[in-house]
Coordinates of C-alpha atoms and ligand atoms in Angstrom, one line a residue:
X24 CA 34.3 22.7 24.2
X25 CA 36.9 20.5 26.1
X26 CA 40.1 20.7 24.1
X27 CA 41.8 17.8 26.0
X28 CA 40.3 14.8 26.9
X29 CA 40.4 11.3 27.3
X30 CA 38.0 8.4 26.3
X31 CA 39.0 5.5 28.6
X32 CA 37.4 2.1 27.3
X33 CA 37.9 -1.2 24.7
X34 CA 40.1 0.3 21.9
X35 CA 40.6 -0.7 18.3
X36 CA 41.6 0.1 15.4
X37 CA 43.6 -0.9 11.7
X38 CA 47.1 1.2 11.7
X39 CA 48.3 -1.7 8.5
X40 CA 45.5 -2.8 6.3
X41 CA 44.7 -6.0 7.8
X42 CA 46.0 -5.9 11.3
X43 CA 44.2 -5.4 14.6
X44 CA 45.4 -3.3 17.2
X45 CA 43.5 -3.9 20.1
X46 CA 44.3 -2.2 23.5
X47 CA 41.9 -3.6 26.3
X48 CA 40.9 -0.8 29.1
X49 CA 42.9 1.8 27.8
X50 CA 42.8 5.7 27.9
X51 CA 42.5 7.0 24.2
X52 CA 43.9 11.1 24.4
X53 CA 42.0 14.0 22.1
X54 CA 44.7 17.3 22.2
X55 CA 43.5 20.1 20.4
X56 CA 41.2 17.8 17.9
X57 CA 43.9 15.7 17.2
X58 CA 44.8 11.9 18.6
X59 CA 47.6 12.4 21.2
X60 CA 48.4 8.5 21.8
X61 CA 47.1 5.4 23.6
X62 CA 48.3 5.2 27.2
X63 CA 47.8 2.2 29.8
X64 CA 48.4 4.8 32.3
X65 CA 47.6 8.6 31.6
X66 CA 51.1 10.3 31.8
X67 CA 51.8 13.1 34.4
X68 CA 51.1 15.8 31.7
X69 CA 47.4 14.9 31.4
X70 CA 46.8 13.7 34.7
X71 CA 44.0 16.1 35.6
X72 CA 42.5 16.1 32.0
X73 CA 38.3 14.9 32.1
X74 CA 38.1 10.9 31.4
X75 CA 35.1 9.9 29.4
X76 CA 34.8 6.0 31.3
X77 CA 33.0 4.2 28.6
X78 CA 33.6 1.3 30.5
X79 CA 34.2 -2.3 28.6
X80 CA 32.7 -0.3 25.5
X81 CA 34.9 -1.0 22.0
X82 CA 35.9 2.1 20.9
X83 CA 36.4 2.6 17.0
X84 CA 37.8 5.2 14.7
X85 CA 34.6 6.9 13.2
X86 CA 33.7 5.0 9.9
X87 CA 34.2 7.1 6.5
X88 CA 31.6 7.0 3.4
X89 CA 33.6 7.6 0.4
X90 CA 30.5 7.8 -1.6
X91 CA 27.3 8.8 -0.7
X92 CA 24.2 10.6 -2.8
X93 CA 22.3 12.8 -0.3
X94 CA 19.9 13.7 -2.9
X95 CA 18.5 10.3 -2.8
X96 CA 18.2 9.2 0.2
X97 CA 15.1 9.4 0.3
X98 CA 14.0 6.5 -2.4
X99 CA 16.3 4.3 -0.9
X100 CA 15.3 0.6 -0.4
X101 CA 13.0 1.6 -3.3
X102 CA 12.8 0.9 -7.1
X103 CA 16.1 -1.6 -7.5
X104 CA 14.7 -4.0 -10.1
X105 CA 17.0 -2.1 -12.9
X106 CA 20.2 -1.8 -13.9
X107 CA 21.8 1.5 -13.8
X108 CA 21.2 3.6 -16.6
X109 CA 17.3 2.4 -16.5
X110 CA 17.9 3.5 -12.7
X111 CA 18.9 6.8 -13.0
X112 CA 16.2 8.2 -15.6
X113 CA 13.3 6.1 -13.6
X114 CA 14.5 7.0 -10.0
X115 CA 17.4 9.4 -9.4
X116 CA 16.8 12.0 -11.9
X117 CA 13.1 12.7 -10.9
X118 CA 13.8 12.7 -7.6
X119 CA 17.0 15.0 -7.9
X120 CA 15.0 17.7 -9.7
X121 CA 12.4 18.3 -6.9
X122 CA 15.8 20.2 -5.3
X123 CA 15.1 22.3 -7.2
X124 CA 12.5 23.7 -4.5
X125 CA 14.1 25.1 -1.7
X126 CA 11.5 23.6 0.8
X127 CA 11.6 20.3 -0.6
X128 CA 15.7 20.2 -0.2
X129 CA 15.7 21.5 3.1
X130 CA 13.0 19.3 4.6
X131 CA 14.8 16.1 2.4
X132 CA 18.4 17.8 4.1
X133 CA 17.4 17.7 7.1
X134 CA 16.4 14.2 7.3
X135 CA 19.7 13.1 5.6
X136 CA 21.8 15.1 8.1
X137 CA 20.1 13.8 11.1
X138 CA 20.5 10.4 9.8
X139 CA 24.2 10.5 9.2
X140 CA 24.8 12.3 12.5
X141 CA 23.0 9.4 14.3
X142 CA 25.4 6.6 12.2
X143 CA 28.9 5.8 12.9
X144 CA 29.8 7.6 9.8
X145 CA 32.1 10.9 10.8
X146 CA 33.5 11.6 7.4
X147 CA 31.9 11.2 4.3
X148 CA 32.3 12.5 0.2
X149 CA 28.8 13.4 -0.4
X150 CA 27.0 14.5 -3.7
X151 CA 24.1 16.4 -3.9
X152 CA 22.6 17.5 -7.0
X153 CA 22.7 20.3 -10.0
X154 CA 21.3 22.9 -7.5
X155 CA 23.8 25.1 -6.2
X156 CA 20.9 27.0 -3.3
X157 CA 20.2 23.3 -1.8
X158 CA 23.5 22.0 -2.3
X159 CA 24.6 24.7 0.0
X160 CA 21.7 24.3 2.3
X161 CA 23.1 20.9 3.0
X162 CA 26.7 22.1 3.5
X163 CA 24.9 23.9 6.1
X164 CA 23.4 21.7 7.6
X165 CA 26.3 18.7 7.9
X166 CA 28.8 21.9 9.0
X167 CA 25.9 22.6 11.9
X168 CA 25.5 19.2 13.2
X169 CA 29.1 19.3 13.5
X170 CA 30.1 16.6 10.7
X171 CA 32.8 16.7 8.3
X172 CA 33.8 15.9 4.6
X173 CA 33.4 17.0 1.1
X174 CA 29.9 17.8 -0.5
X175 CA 29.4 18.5 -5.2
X176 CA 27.0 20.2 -6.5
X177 CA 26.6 18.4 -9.6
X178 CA 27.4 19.3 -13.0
X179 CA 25.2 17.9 -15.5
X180 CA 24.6 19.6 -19.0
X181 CA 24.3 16.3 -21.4
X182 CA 22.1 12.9 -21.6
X183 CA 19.8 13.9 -18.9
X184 CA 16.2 14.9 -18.8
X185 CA 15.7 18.5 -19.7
X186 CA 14.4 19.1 -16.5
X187 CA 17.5 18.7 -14.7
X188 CA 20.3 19.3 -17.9
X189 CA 22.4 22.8 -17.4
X190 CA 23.8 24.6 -20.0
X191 CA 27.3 24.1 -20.5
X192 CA 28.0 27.9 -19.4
X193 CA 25.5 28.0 -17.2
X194 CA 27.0 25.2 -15.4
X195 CA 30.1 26.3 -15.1
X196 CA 28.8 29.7 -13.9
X197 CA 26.8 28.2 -10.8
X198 CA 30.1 25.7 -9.7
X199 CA 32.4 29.2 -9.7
X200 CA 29.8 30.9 -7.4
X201 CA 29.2 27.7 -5.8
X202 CA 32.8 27.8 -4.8
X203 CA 33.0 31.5 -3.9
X204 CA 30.2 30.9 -1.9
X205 CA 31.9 28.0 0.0
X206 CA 34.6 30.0 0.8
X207 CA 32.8 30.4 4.4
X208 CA 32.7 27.0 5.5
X209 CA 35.3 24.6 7.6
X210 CA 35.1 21.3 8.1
X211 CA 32.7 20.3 5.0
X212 CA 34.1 21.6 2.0
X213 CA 33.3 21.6 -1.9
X214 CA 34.3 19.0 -4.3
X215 CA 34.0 19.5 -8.0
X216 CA 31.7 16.4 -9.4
X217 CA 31.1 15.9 -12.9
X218 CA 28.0 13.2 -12.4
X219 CA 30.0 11.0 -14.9
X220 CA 30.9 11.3 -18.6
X221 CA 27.8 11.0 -20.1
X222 CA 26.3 13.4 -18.2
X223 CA 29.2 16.0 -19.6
X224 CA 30.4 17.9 -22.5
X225 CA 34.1 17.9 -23.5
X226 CA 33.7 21.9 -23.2
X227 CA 32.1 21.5 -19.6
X228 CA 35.0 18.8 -18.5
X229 CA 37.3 20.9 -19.5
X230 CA 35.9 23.8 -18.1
X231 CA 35.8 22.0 -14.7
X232 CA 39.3 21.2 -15.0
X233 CA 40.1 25.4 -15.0
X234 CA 38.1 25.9 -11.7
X235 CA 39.6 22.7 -9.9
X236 CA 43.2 24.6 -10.6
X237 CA 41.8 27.6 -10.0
X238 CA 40.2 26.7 -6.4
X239 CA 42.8 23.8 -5.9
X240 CA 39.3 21.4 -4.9
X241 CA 38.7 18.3 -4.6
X242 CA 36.8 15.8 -7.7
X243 CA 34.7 13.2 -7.2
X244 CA 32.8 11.2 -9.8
X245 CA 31.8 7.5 -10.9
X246 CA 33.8 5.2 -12.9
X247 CA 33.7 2.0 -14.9
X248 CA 30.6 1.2 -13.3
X249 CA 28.7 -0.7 -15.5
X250 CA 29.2 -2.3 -18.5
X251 CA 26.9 -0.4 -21.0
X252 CA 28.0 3.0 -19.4
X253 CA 31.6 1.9 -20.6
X254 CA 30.7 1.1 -24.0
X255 CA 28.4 4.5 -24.1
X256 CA 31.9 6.5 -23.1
X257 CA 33.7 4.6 -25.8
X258 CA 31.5 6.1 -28.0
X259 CA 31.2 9.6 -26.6
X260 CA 34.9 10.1 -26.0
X261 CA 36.4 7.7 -28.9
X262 CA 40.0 9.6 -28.7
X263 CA 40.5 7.8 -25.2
X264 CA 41.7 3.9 -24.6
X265 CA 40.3 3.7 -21.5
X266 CA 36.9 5.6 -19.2
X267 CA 39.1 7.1 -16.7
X268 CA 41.0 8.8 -19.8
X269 CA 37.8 11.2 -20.2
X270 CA 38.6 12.5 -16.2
X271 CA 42.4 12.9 -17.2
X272 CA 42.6 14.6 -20.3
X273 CA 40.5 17.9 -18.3
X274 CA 43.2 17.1 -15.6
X275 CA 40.4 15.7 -13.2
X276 CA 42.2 12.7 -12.1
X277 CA 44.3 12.6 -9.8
X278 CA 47.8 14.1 -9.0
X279 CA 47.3 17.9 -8.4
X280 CA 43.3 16.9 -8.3
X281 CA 42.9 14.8 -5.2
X282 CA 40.4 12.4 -6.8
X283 CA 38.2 9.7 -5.5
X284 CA 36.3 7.6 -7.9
X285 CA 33.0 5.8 -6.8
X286 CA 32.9 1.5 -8.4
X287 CA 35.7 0.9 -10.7
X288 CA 34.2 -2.8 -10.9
X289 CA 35.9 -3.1 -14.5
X290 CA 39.0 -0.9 -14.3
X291 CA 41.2 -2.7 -16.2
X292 CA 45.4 -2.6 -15.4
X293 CA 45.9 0.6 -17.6
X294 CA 43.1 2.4 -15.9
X295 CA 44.1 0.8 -12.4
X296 CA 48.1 1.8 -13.2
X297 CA 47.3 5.4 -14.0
X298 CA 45.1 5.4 -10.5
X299 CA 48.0 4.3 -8.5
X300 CA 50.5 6.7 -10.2
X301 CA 48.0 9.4 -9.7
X302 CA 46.5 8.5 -6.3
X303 CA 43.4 8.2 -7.1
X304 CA 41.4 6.6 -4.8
X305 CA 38.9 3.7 -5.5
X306 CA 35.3 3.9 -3.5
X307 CA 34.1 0.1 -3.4
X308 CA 30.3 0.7 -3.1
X309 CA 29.5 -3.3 -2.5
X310 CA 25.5 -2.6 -2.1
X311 CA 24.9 -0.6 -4.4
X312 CA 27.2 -3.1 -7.1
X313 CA 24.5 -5.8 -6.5
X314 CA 21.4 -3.9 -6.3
X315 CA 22.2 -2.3 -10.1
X316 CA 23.5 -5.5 -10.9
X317 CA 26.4 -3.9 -11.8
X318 CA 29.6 -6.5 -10.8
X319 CA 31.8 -7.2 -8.0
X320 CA 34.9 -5.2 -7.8
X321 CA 38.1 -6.9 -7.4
X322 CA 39.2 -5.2 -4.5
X323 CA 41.7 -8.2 -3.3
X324 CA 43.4 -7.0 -6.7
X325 CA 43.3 -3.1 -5.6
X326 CA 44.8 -3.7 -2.1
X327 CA 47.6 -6.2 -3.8
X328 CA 48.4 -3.3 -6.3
X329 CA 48.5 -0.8 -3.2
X330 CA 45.8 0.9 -4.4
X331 CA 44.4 3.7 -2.2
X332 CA 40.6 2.7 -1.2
X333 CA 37.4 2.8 0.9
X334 CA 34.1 1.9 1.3
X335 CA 31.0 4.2 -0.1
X336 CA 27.3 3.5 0.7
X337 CA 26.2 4.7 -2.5
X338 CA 22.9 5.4 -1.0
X339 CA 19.8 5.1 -3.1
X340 CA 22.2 2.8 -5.0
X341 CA 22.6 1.6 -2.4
X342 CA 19.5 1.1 0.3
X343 CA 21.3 1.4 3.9
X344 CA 24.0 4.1 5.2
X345 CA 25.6 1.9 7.3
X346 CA 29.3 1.5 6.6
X347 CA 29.5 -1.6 8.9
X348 CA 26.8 -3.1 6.1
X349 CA 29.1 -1.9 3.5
X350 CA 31.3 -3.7 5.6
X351 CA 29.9 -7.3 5.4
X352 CA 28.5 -6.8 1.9
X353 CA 32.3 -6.3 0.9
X354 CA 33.5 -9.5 2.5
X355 CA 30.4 -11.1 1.3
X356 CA 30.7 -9.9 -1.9
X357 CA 34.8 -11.1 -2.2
X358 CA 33.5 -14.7 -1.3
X359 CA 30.6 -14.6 -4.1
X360 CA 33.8 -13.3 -6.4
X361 CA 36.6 -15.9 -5.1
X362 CA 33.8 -18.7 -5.5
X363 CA 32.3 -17.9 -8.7
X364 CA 34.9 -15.7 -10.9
X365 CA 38.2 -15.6 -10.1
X366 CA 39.7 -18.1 -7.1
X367 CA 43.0 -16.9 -7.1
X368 CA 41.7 -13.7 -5.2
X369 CA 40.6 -14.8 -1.9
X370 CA 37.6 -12.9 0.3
X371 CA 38.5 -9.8 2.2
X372 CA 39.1 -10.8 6.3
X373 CA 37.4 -8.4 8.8
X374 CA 40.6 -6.7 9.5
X375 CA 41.2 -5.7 6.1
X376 CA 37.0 -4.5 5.8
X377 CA 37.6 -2.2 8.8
X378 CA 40.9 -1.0 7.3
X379 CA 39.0 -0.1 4.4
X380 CA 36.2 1.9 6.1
X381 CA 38.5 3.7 8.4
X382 CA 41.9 4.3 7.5
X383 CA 42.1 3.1 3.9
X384 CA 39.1 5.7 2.6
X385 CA 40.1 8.2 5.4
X386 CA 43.4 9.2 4.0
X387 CA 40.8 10.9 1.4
X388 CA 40.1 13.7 4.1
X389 CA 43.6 13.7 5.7
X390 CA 45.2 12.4 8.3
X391 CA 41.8 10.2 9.3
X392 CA 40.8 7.1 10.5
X393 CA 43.2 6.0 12.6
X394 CA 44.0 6.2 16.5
X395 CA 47.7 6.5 15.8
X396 CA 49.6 10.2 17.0
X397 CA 48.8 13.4 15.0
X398 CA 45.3 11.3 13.5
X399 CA 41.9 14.1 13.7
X400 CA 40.1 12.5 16.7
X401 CA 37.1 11.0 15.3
X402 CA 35.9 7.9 17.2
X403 CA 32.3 6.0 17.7
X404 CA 31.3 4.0 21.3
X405 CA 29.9 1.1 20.5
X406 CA 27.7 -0.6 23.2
X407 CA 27.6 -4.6 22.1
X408 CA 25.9 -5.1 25.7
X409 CA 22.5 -5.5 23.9
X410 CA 23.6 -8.7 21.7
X411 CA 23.5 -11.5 24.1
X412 CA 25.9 -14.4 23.8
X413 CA 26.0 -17.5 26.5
X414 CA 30.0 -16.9 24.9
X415 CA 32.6 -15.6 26.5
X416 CA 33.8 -13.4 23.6
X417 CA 37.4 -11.8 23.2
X418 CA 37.5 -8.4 22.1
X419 CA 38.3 -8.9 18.4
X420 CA 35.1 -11.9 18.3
X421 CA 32.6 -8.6 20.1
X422 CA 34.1 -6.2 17.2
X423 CA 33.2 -9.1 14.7
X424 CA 29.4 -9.4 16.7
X425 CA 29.0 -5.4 16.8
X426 CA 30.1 -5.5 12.7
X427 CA 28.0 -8.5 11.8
X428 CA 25.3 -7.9 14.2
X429 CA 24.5 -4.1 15.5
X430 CA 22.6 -1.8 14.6
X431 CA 25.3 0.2 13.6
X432 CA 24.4 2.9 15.5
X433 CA 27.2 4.5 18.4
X434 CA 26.4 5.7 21.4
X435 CA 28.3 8.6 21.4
X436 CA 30.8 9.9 18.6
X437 CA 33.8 12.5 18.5
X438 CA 34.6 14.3 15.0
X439 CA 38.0 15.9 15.1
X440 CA 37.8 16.5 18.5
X441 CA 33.9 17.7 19.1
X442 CA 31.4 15.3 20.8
X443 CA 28.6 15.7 18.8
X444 CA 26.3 13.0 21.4
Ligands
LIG160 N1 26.5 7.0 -12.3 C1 26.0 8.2 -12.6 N2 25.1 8.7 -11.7 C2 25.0 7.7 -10.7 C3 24.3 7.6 -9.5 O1 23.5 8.5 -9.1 N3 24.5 6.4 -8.8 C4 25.3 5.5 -9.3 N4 25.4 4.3 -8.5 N5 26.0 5.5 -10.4 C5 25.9 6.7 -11.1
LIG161 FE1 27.0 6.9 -6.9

């Protein structure tokens, strides 16, 4: 593998939430898996390094999915006449427990992986499902095809179907082994993911809260999704003011725990305050919101607050892995919210939509997301040469066109360094 190289092309990228930086024809420098600067001119130290000339390409940081359910991919586009809870027990819980059967995980795997390697997606916080044999499968298989991120095998051992419900110790006893048994991997690593509350014991939370010290991972989980899941944590945790109290009293949220939380459409300010104190950060899932019917998150209030965020596909929730679509479905979304709820928050601008799926959830994983000195080198090609326009477009209106308009698919794409096409 080349350790040093160049990508010469159309280069942009969101260094501040909300601003462009757009470098026309320039030479973008991998060192050693890592962004080495942005040159008009390739300096005398890496004169003789191999150039990549992607011509008048736009070259992107790779896109980040801060919440994504592999296990259901594939139902997507299927079954979204429900809200949520009716959702889960209809569609996701059958469909989880056929992983169950190793075949059936690795053939459903394999089609997930291949689809994600295809996207613009490089980085993504993935859960899979109770099984800890097929979650590791897929570990497997994203480590192989050379992707990187954070993969859960879920913990589920109340208010489920007995088919898929764990017992509490037996739960806990597959998620240490589970993270023994990671030990081997790189550049996808575990996260501990309680589904969500209802799905878990005060014992079992707590216990999860021992092996995230232990094994200093990671936590994903959802939050303050929808409005009868609140009122059904109010009831199951009725010593807590507010959802996200039921992650921090185990010590899931936040702080020591680096912690991303999937919706948080009706976080209110004591939830939001103890997020930003704790840096937790918020995965706005704008799909998957309207499909369940779930709400529009107030992300203009999240990015005012200096809330750390990104975008999550929330695949079956939602029905396309694209991240640009979670792109336009955000902005779309804000209007709908500025228009119809609350006009003193106005829509989210392109800039800020790209910050969001790049930098803004790629802080998650690191130093990611950006094209700015020290940054992992992940970066898409994107080829807008097949939407025609009579226009003569400027660089920032053909990233606009390639958002709005592409498939969404790169033509070749770099994570941390390795060209994976
Ligand atoms: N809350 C608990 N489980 C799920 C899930 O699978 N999808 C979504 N969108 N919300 C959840
Ligand atoms: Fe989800």
């Amino acid at each position: 593998m080349e350790q040093t190289f160049a990508l010469k092309g159309n280069i942009i990228f969101t260094p501040v939430c909300g601003k462009l930086e757009v470098r026309p024809r320039q030479y973008l420098v991998c060192e050693n898996g890592l962004v080495a600067g942005i040159f008009e001119t390739l300096p005398e130290r890496f004169a003789n390094i191999p150039v990549h000339e992607h011509g008048d390409r736009l070259i992107l940081p790779g896109l980040v999915d801060l919440h994504v359910h592999a296990s259901q991919y594939a139902y997507r586009g299927l079954g979204m006449d429900m809200e949520l809870l009716d959702w889960l027990e209809e569609n996701a819980f059958p469909e989880e427990a056929r992983f169950a059967d190793p075949a059936y995980a690795a053939a459903a795997y394999r089609v997930f992986a291949d689809e994600l390697t295809r996207s613009a997606t490089t980085r993504a916080s993935i859960f899979a499902t109770v099984h800890r044999p097929a979650t590791l499968l897929l570990m497997d298989l994203l480590e192989k095809a050379g992707l990187r991120g954070f993969v859960g095998k879920l913990n589920m051992d109340s208010n489920c179907p007995d088919y898929l419900r764990e017992t509490t110790e037996g739960s806990l006893a597959e998620t240490r082994r589970w993270l023994e048994e990671s030990a081997g991997f790189s550049g996808v690593r575990p996260v501990i993911t309680p589904r969500f509350i209802p799905s878990c014991s005060e014992t079992l939370m707590n216990g999860l809260g021992g092996l995230q010290r232990q094994f200093g991972a990671a936590m994903q989980s959802h939050l303050s999704e929808n409005l009868s899941e609140i009122e059904w944590v109010k009831q199951l945790r009725p010593s807590t003011r507010f959802y996200g109290e039921a992650y921090s009293q185990p010590g899931l949220f936040g702080g020591e725990c680096p912690t991303v939380m999937a919706h948080c459409i009706w976080s209110g300010e004591e939830e939001r305050a103890l997020m930003k104190e704790r840096g937790v950060f918020l995965a706005h899932c704008p799909q998957s919101n309207m499909n369940v019917s779930s709400g529009i998150a107030p992300v203009r209030t999240w990015l005012r607050e200096g809330q750390k965020a990104g975008l999550g596909s929330d695949v079956a929730g939602g029905a396309h892995l694209s991240i640009f679509r979670a792109m336009t479905d955000a902005i779309q979304c804000s209007k709908l919210r500025w228009r119809l709820v609350d006009d003193s928050l106005p829509a989210l601008t392109l800039p800020e939509a790209l910050y969001l799926a790049t930098k803004g959830g790629g802080e998650f994983f690191g130093k990611v997301g950006s094209f700015e000195p020290g940054y992992e080198f992940d970066a898409i090609v994107m080829d807008d040469s097949a939407l025609p326009t009579t226009r003569q477009c400027t660089l920032t209106e053909r990233l606009e066109r390639v958002v709005w308009l592409s498939d969404g698919l790169p033509l070749a794409k770099y994570v941390a360094g390795r060209q994976l096409f």
